[in-house]
PDB file of C-alpha atoms in Angstrom:
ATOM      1  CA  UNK L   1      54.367  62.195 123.151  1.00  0.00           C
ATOM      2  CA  UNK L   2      52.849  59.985 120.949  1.00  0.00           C
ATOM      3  CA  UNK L   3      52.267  56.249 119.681  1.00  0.00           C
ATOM      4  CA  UNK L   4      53.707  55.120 117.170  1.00  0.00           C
ATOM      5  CA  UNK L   5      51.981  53.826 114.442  1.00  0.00           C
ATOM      6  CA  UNK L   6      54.715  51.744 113.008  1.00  0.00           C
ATOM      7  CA  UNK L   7      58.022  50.815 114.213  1.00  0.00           C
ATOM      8  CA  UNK L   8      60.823  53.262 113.466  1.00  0.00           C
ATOM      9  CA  UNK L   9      64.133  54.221 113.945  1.00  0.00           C
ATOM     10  CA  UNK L  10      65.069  57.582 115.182  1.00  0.00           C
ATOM     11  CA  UNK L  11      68.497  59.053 114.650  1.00  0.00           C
ATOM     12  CA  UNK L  12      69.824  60.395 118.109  1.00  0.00           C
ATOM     13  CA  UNK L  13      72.717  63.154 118.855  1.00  0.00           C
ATOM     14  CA  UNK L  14      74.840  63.542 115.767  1.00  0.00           C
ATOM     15  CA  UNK L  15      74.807  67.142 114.640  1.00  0.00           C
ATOM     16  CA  UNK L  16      72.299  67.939 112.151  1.00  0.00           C
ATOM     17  CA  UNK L  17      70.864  64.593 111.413  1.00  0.00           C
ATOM     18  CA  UNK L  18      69.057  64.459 114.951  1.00  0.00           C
ATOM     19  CA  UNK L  19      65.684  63.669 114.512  1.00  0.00           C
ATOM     20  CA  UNK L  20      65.194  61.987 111.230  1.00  0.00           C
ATOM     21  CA  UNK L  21      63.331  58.775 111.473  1.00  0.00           C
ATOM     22  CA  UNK L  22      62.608  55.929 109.132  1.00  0.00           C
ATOM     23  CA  UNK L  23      59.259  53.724 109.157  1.00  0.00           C
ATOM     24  CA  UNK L  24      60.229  50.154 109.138  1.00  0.00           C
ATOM     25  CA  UNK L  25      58.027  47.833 106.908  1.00  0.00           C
ATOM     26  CA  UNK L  26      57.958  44.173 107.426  1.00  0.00           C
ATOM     27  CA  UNK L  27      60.341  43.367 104.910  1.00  0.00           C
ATOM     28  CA  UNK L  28      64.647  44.150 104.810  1.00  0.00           C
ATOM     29  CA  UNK L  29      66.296  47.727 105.654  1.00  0.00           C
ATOM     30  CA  UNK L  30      69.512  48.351 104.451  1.00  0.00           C
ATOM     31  CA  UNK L  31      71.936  50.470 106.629  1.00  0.00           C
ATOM     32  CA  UNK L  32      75.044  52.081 105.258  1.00  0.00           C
ATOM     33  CA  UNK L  33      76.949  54.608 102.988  1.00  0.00           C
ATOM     34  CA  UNK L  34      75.942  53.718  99.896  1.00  0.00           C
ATOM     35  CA  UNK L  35      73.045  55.096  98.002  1.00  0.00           C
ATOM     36  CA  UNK L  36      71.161  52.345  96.871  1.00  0.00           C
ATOM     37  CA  UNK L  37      70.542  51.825 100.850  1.00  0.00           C
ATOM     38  CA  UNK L  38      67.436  52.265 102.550  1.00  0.00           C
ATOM     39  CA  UNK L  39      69.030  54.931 105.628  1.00  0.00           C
ATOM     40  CA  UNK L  40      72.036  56.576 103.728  1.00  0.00           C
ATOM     41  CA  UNK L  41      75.006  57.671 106.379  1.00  0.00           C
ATOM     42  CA  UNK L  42      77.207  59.079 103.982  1.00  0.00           C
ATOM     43  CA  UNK L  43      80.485  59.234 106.262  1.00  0.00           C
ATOM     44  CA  UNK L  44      83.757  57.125 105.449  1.00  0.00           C
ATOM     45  CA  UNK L  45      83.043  54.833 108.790  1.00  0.00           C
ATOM     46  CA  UNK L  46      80.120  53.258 107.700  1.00  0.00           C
ATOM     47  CA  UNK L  47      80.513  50.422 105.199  1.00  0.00           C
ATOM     48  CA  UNK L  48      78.511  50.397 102.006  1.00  0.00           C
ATOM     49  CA  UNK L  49      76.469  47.890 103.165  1.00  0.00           C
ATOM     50  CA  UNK L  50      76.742  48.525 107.160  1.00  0.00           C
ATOM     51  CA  UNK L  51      73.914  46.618 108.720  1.00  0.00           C
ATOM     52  CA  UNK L  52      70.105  45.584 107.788  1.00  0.00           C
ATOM     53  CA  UNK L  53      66.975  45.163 109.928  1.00  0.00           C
ATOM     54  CA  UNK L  54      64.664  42.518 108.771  1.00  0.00           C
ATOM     55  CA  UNK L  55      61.066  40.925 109.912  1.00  0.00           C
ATOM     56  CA  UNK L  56      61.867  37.455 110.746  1.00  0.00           C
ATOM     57  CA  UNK L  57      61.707  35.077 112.860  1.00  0.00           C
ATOM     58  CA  UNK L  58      64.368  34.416 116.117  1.00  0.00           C
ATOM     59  CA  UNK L  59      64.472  31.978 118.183  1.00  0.00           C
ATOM     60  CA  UNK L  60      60.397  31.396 118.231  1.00  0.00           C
ATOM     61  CA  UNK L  61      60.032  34.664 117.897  1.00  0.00           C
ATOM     62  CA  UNK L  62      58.623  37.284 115.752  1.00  0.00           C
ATOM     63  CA  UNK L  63      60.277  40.502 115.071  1.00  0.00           C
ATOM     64  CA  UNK L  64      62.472  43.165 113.794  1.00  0.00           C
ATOM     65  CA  UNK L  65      66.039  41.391 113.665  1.00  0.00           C
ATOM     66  CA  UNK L  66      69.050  43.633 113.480  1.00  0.00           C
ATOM     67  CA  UNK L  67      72.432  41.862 111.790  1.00  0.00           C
ATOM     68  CA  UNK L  68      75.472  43.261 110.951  1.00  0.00           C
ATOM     69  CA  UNK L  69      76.781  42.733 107.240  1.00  0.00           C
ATOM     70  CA  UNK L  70      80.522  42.458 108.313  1.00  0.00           C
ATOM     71  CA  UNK L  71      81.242  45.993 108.300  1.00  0.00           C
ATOM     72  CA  UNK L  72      84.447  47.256 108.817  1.00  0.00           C
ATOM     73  CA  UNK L  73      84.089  49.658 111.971  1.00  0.00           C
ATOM     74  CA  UNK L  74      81.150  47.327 113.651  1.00  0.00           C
ATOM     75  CA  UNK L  75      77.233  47.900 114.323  1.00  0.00           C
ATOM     76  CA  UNK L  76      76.685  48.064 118.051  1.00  0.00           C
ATOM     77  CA  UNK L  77      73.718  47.273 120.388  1.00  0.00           C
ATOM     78  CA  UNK L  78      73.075  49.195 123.769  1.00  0.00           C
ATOM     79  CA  UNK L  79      76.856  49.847 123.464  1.00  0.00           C
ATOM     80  CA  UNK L  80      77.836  45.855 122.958  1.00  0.00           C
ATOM     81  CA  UNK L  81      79.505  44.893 119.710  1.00  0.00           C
ATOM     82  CA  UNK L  82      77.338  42.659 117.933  1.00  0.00           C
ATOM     83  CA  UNK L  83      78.344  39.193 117.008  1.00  0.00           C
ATOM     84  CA  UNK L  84      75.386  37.453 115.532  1.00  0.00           C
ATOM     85  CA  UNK L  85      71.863  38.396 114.770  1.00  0.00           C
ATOM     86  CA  UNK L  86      69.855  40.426 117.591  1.00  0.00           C
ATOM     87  CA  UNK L  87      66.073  40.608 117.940  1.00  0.00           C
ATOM     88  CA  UNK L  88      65.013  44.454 119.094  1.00  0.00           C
ATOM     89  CA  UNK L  89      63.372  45.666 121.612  1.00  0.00           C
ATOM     90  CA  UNK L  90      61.605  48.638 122.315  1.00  0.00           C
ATOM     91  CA  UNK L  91      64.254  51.289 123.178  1.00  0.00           C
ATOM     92  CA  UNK L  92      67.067  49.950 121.774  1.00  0.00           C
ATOM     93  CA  UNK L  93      70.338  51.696 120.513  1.00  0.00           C
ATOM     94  CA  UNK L  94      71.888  50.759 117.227  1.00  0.00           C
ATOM     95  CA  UNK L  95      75.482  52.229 116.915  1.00  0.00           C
ATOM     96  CA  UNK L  96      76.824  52.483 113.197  1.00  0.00           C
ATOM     97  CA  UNK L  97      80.383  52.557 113.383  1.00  0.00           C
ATOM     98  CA  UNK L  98      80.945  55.007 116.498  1.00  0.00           C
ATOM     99  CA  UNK L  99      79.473  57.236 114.866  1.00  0.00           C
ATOM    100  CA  UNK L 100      75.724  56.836 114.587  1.00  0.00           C
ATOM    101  CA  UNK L 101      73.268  56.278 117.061  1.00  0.00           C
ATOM    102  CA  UNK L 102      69.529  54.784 115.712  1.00  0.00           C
ATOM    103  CA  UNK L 103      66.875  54.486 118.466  1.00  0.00           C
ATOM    104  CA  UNK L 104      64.383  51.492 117.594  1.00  0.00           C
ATOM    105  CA  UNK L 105      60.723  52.376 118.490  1.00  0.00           C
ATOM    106  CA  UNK L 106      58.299  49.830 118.261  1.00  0.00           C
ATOM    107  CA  UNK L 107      54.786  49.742 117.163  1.00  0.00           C
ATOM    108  CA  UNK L 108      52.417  50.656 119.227  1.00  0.00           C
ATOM    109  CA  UNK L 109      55.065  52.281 121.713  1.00  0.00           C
ATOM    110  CA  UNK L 110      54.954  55.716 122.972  1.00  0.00           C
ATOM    111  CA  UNK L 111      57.774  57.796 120.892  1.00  0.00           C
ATOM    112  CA  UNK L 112      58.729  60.943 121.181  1.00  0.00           C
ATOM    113  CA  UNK L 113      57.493  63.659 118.778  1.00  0.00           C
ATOM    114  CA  UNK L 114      60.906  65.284 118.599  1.00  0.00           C
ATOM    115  CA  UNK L 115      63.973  64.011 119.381  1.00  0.00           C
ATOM    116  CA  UNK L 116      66.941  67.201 121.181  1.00  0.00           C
ATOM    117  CA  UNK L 117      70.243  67.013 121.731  1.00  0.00           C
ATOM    118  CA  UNK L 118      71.100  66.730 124.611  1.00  0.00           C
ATOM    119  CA  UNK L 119      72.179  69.792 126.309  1.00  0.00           C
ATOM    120  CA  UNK L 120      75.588  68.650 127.084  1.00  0.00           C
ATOM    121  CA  UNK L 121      75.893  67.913 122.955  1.00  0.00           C
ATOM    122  CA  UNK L 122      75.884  71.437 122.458  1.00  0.00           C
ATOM    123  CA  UNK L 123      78.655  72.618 124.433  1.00  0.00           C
ATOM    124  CA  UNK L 124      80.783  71.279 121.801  1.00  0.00           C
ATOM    125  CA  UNK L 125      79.391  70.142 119.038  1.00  0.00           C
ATOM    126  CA  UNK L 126      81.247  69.137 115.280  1.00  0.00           C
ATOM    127  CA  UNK L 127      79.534  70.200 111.882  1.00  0.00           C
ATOM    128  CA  UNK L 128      80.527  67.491 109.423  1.00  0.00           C
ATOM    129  CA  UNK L 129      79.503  69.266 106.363  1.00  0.00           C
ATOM    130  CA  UNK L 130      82.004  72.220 106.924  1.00  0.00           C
ATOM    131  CA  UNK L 131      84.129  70.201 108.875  1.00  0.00           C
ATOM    132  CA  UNK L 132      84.133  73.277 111.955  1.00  0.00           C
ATOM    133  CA  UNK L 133      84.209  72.613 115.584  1.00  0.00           C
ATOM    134  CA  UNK L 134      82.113  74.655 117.621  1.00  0.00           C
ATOM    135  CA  UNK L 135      82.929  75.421 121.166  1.00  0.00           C
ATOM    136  CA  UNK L 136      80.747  77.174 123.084  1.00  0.00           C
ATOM    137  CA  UNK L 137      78.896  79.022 119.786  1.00  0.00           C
ATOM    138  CA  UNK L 138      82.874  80.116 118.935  1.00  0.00           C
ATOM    139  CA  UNK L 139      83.968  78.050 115.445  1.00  0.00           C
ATOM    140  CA  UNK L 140      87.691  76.899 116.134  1.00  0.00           C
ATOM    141  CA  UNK L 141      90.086  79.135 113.806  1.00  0.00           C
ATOM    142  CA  UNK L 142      92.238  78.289 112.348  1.00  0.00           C
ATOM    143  CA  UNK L 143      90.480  75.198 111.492  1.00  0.00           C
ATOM    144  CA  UNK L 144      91.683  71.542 112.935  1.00  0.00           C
ATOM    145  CA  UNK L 145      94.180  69.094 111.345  1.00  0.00           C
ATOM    146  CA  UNK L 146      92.256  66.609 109.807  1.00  0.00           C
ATOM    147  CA  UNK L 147      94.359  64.330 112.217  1.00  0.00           C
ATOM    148  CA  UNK L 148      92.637  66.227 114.714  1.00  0.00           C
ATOM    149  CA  UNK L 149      89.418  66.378 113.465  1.00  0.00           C
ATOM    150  CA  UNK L 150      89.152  63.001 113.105  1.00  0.00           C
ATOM    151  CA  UNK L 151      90.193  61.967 116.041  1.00  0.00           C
ATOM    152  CA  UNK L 152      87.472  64.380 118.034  1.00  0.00           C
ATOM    153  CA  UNK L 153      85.105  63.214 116.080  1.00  0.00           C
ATOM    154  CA  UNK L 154      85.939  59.174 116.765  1.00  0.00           C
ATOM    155  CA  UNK L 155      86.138  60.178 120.373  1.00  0.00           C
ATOM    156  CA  UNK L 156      82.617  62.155 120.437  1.00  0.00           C
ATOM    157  CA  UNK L 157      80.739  59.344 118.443  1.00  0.00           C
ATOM    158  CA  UNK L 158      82.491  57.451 121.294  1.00  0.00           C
ATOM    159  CA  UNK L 159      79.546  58.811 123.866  1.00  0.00           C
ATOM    160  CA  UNK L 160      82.179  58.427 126.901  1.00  0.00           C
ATOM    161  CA  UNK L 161      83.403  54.988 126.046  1.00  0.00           C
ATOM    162  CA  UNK L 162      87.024  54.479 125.956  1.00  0.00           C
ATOM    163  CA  UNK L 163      88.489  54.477 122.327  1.00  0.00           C
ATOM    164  CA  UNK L 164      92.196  52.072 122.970  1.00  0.00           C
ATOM    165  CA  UNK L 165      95.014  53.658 120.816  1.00  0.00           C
ATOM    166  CA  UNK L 166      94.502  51.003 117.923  1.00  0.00           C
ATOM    167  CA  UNK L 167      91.221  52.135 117.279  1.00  0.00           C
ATOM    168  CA  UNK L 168      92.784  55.983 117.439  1.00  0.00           C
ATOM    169  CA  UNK L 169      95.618  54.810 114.938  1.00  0.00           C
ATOM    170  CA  UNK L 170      92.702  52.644 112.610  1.00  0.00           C
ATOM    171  CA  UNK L 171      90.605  55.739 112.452  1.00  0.00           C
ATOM    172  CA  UNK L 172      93.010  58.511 112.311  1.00  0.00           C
ATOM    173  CA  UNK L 173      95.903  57.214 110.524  1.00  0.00           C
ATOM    174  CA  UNK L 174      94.282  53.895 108.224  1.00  0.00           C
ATOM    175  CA  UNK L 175      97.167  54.520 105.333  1.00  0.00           C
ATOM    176  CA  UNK L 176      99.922  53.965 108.553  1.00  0.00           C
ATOM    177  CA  UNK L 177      98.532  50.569 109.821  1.00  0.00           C
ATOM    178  CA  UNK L 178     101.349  48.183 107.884  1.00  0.00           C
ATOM    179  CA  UNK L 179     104.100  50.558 109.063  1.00  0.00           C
ATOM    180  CA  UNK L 180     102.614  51.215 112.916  1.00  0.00           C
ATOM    181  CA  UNK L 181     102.110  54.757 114.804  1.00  0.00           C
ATOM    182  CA  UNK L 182     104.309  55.805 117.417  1.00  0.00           C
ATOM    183  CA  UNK L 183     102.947  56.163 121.016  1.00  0.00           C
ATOM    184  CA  UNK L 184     104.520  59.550 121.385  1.00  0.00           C
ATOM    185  CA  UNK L 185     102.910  60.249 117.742  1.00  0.00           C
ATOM    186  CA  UNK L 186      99.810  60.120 119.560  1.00  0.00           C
ATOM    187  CA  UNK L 187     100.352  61.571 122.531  1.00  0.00           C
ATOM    188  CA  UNK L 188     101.427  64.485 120.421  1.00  0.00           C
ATOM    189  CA  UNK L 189      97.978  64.596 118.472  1.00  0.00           C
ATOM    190  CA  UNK L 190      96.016  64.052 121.687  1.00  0.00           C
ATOM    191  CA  UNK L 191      98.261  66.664 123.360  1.00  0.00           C
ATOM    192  CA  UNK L 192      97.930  69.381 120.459  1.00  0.00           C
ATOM    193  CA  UNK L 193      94.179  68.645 119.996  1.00  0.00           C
ATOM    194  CA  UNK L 194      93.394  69.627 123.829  1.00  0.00           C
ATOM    195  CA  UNK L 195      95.348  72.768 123.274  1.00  0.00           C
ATOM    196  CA  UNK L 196      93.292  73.934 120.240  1.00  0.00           C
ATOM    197  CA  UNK L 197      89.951  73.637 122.346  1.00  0.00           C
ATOM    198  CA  UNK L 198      91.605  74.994 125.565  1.00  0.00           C
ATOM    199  CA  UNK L 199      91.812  77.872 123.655  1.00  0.00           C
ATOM    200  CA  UNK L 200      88.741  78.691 123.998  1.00  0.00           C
ATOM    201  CA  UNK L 201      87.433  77.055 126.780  1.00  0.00           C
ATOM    202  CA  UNK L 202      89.846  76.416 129.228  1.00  0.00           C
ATOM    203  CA  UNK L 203      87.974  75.622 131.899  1.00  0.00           C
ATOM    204  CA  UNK L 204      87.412  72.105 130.956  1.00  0.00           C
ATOM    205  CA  UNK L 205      89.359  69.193 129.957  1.00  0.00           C
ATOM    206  CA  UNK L 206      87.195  67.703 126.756  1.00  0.00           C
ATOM    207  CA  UNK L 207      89.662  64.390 125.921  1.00  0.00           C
ATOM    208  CA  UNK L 208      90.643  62.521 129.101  1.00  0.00           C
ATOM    209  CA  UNK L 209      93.344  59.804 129.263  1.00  0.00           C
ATOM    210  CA  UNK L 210      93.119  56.192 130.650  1.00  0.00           C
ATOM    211  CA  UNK L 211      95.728  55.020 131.422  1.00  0.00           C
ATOM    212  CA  UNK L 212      96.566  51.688 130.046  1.00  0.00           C
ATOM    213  CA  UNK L 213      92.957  52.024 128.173  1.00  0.00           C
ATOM    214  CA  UNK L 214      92.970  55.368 126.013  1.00  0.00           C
ATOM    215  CA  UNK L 215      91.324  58.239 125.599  1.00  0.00           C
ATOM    216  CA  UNK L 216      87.906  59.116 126.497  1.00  0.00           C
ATOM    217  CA  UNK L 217      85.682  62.428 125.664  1.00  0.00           C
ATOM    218  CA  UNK L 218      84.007  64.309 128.383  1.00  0.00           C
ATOM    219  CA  UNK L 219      81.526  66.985 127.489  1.00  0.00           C
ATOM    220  CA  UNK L 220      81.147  69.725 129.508  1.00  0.00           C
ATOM    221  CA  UNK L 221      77.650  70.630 131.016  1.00  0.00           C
ATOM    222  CA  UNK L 222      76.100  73.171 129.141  1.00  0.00           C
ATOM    223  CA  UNK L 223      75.757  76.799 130.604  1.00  0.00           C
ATOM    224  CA  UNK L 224      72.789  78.334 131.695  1.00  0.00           C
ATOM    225  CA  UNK L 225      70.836  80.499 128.791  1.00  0.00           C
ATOM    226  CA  UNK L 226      71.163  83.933 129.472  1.00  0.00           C
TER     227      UNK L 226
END
């Protein structure tokens, strides 16, 4: 452990980005997909220009002020969508899109001097490069539909929270939202996708249905090293 000199965000569980941090200076960071920003997250959920974190003043106060810059899929604090401009604190979670997860550190703070995933992460984990699930060190072969790969992946970036079947058909299917998605269209996908990973492990059920909610994703604890 160590203080932090400067406050920072720290990227949290999401495959091989884990770890990275970014100083914040007392001026404007830009969050989103497009290169010209400040912390690139080149994936098609996060808006060009996603969210920025400024030094300002709120409400009396001094501080780093998250807003979002009406994204399309959302920025979230502590897991609460945000509707107007937040001031940090120490600790907080910034969620880009369900997909991202930025820990702010303050100055002065203790911060860790690596960040893990979490053990429960690796059970099951997605690489987004190659676009392979990994279950339990096995890669998934034949690959997923990219149906089902993208709606794993909404459902992990999820971190347990219920994803309702709109958000299932706005992620998965965007080029069907005039013409509308069947429920049993996504029954099937949800049905199909929980046979391709009880394939290999079927001694746990990884997507778990709400009823009346949605679908939720349930990692599995991860086994002992041997």
């Amino acid at each position: 452990m160590a203080l932090a000199e400067t406050a920072m965000l720290i990227m949290q569980a999401s495959g091989n980005e884990a770890g990275q941090h970014w100083p914040l200076q007392r001026g404007r960071t830009v969050i989103g997909r497009d290169i010209d920003c400040d912390i690139v997250l080149p994936d098609r959920l996060v808006s060009r220009h996603h969210a920025h974190v400024v030094w300002e003043t709120l409400d009396g106060r001094e501080g780093y002020v998250v807003e979002d810059l009406h994204s399309k899929n959302g920025t979230f604090v502590n897991g609460q969508e945000m509707t107007a401009r937040r001031m940090l604190e120490d600790g907080d979670e910034i969620q880009i899109a369900l997909r991202f997860k930025l820990a702010f550190v303050d100055a002065g703070e203790t911060a860790p001097l690596t960040f893990e995933l979490p053990t429960d992460v690796q059970r099951l984990r997605l690489d987004e490069d190659t676009r392979q699930v990994i279950v339990k060190d096995q890669i998934v072969d034949p690959p997923l539909s990219p149906a089902q790969f993208r709606l794993l992946a909404l459902l992990m970036a999820s971190q347990g929270n219920v994803v309702g079947r709109e958000e299932v058909v706005r992620q998965v299917w965007p080029e069907a939202l005039e013409e509308g998605v069947s429920e049993q269209a996504i029954d099937a996908l949800v049905r199909r996708l929980r046979e391709r990973l009880n394939e290999i492990d079927p001694s746990h059920q990884y997507i778990v249905t709400v009823r009346g909610h949605g679908f939720r994703f349930e990692n599995a604890p991860a086994w002992p090293a041997r």
